[in-house]
Coordinates of N, CA and C in Angstrom, one line a residue:
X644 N 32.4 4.5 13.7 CA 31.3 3.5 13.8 C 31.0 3.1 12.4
X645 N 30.6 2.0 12.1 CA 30.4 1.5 10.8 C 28.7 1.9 10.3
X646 N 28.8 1.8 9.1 CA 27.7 2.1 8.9 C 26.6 0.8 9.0
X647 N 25.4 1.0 9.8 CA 24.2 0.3 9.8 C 24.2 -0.8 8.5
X648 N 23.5 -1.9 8.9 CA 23.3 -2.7 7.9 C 21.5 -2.9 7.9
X649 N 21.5 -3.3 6.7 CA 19.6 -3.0 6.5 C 19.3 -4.3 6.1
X650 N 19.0 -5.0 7.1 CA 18.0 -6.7 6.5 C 16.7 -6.9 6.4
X651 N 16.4 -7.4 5.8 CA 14.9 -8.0 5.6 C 14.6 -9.3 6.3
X652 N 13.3 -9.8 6.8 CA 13.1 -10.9 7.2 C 11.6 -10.8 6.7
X653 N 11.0 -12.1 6.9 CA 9.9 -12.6 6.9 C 8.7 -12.6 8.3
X654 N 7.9 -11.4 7.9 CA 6.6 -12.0 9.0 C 6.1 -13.0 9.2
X655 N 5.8 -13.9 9.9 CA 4.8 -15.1 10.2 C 3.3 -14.4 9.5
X656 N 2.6 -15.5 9.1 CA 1.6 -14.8 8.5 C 0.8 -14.6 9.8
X657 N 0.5 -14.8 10.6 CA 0.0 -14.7 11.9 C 0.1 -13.0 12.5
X658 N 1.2 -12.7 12.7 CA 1.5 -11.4 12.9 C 1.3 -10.1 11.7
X659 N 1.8 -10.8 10.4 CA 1.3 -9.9 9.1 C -0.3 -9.3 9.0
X660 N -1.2 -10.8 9.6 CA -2.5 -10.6 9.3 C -3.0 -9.1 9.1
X661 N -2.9 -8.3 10.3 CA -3.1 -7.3 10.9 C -3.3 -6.1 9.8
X662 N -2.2 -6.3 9.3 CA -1.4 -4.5 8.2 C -1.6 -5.5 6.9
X663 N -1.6 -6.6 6.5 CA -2.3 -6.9 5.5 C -3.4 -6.7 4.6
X664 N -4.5 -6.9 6.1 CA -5.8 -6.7 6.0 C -6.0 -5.3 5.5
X665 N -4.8 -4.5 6.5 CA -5.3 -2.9 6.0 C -4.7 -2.6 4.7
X666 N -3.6 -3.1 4.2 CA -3.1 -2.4 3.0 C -4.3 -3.1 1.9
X667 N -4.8 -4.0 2.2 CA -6.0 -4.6 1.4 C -7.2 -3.9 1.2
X668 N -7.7 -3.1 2.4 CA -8.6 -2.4 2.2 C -8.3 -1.5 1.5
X669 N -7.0 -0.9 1.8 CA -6.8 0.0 0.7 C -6.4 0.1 -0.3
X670 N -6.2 -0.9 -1.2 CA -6.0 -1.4 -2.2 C -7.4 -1.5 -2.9
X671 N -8.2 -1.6 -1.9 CA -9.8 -1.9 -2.5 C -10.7 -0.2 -2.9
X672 N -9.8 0.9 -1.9 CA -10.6 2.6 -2.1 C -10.0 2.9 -3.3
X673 N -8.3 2.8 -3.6 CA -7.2 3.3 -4.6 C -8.2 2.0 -6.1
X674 N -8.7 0.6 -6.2 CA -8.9 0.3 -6.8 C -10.2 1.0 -7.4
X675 N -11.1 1.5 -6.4 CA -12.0 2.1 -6.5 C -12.4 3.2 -7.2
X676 N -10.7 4.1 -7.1 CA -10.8 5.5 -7.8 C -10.3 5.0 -8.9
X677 N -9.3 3.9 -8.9 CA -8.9 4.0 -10.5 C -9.7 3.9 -11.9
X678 N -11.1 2.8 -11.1 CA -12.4 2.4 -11.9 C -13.0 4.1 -12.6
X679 N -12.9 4.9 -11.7 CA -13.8 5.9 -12.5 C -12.9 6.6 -13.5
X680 N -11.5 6.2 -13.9 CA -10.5 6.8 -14.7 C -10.7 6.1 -15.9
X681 N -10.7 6.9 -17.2 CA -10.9 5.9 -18.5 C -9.2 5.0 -18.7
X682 N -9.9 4.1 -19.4 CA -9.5 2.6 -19.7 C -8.2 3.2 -20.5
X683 N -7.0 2.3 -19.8 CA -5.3 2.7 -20.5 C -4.7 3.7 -19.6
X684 N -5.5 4.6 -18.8 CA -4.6 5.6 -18.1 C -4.3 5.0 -17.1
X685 N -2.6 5.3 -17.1 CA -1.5 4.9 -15.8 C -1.9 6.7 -14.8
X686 N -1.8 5.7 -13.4 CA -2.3 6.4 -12.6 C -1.9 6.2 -11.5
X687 N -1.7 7.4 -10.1 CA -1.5 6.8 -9.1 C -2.1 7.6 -7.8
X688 N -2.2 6.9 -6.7 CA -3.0 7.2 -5.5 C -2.4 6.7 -4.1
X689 N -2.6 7.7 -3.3 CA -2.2 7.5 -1.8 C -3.4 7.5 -1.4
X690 N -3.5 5.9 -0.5 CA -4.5 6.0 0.5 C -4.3 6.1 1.9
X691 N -5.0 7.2 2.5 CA -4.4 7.1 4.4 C -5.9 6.4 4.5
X692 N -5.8 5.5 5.1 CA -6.7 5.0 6.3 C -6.7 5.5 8.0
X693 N -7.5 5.9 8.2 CA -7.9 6.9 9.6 C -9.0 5.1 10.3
X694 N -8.7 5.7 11.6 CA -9.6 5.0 12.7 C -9.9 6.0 14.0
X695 N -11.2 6.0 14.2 CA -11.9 6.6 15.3 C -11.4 6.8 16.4
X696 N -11.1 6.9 17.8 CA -11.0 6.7 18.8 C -11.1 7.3 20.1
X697 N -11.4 7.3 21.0 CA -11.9 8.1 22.1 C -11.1 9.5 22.1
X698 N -10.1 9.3 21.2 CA -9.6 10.7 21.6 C -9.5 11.4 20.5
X699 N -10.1 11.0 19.3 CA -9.7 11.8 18.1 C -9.8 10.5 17.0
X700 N -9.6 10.8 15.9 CA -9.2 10.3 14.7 C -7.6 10.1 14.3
X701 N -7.3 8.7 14.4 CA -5.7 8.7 14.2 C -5.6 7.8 12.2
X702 N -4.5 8.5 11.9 CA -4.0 7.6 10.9 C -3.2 6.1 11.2
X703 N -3.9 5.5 10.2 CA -3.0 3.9 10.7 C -2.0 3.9 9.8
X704 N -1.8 4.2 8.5 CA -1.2 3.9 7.3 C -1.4 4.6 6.5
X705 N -0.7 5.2 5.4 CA -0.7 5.3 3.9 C 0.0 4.5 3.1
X706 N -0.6 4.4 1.9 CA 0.0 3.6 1.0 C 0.1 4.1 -0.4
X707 N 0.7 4.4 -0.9 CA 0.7 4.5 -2.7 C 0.8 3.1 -3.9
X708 N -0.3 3.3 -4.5 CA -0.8 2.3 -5.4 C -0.6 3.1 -6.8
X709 N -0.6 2.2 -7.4 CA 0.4 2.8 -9.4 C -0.8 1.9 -9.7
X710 N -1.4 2.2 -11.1 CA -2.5 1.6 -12.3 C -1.5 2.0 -13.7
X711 N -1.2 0.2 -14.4 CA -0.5 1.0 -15.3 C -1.6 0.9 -16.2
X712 N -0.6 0.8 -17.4 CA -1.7 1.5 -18.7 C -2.9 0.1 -19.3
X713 N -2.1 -0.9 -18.5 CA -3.0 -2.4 -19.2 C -4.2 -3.0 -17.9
X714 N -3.8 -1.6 -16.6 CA -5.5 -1.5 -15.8 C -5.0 -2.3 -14.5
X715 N -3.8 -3.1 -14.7 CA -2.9 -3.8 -13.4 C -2.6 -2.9 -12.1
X716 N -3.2 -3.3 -10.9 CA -3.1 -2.1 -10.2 C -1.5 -3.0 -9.0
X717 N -0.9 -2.3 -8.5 CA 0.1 -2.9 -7.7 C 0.4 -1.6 -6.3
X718 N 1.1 -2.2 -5.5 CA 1.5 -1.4 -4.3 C 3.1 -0.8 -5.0
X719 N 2.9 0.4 -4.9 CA 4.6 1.0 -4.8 C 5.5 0.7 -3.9
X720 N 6.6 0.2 -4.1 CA 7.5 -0.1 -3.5 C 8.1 -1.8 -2.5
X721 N 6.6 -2.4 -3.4 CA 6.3 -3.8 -2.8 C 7.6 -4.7 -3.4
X722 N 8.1 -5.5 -2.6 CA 9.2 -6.7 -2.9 C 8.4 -7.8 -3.7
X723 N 9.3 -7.4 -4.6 CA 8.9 -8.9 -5.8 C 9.3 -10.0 -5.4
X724 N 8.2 -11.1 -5.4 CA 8.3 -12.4 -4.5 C 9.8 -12.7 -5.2
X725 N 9.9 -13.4 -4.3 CA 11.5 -14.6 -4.8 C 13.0 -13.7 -4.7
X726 N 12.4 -12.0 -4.4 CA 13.7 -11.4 -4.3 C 13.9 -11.0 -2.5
X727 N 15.1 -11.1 -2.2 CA 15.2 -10.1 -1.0 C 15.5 -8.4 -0.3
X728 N 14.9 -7.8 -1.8 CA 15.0 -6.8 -1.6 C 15.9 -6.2 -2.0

């Protein structure tokens, strides 16, 4: 058997909305902790976002976010526009 091929495609922003929204919020807690770290330090943070639910507390997501040294905060492992990965 050959080996698997691995493509990328494009969400509709319609469907993205969703996990957007969440990697945004968390981009907003990880931006949050980076603020209380002094100014120049590269840094990095996993945020899990949890949601309530009748049966327990589930995770939706983690994410790892990098702060480099000039305070730029970015998602790890995020595709640089204009490339396909």
């Amino acid at each position: 058997m050959a080996d698997p091929a691995f493509l990328n495609g494009q969400a509709s922003a319609a469907a993205a909305a969703p996990i957007v929204d969440l990697i945004a919020e968390a981009g907003v807690v990880a931006t949050g902790h980076f603020d209380q770290l002094p100014p120049g330090e590269e840094a990095s943070v996993y945020v899990t976002l949890t949601a309530d639910t009748g049966f327990g507390s589930i995770p939706l997501g983690m994410w790892n976010f990098l702060r480099s040294a000039d305070g730029t905060v970015s998602l790890a492992g995020a595709l640089e526009e204009g490339t396909d990965g």
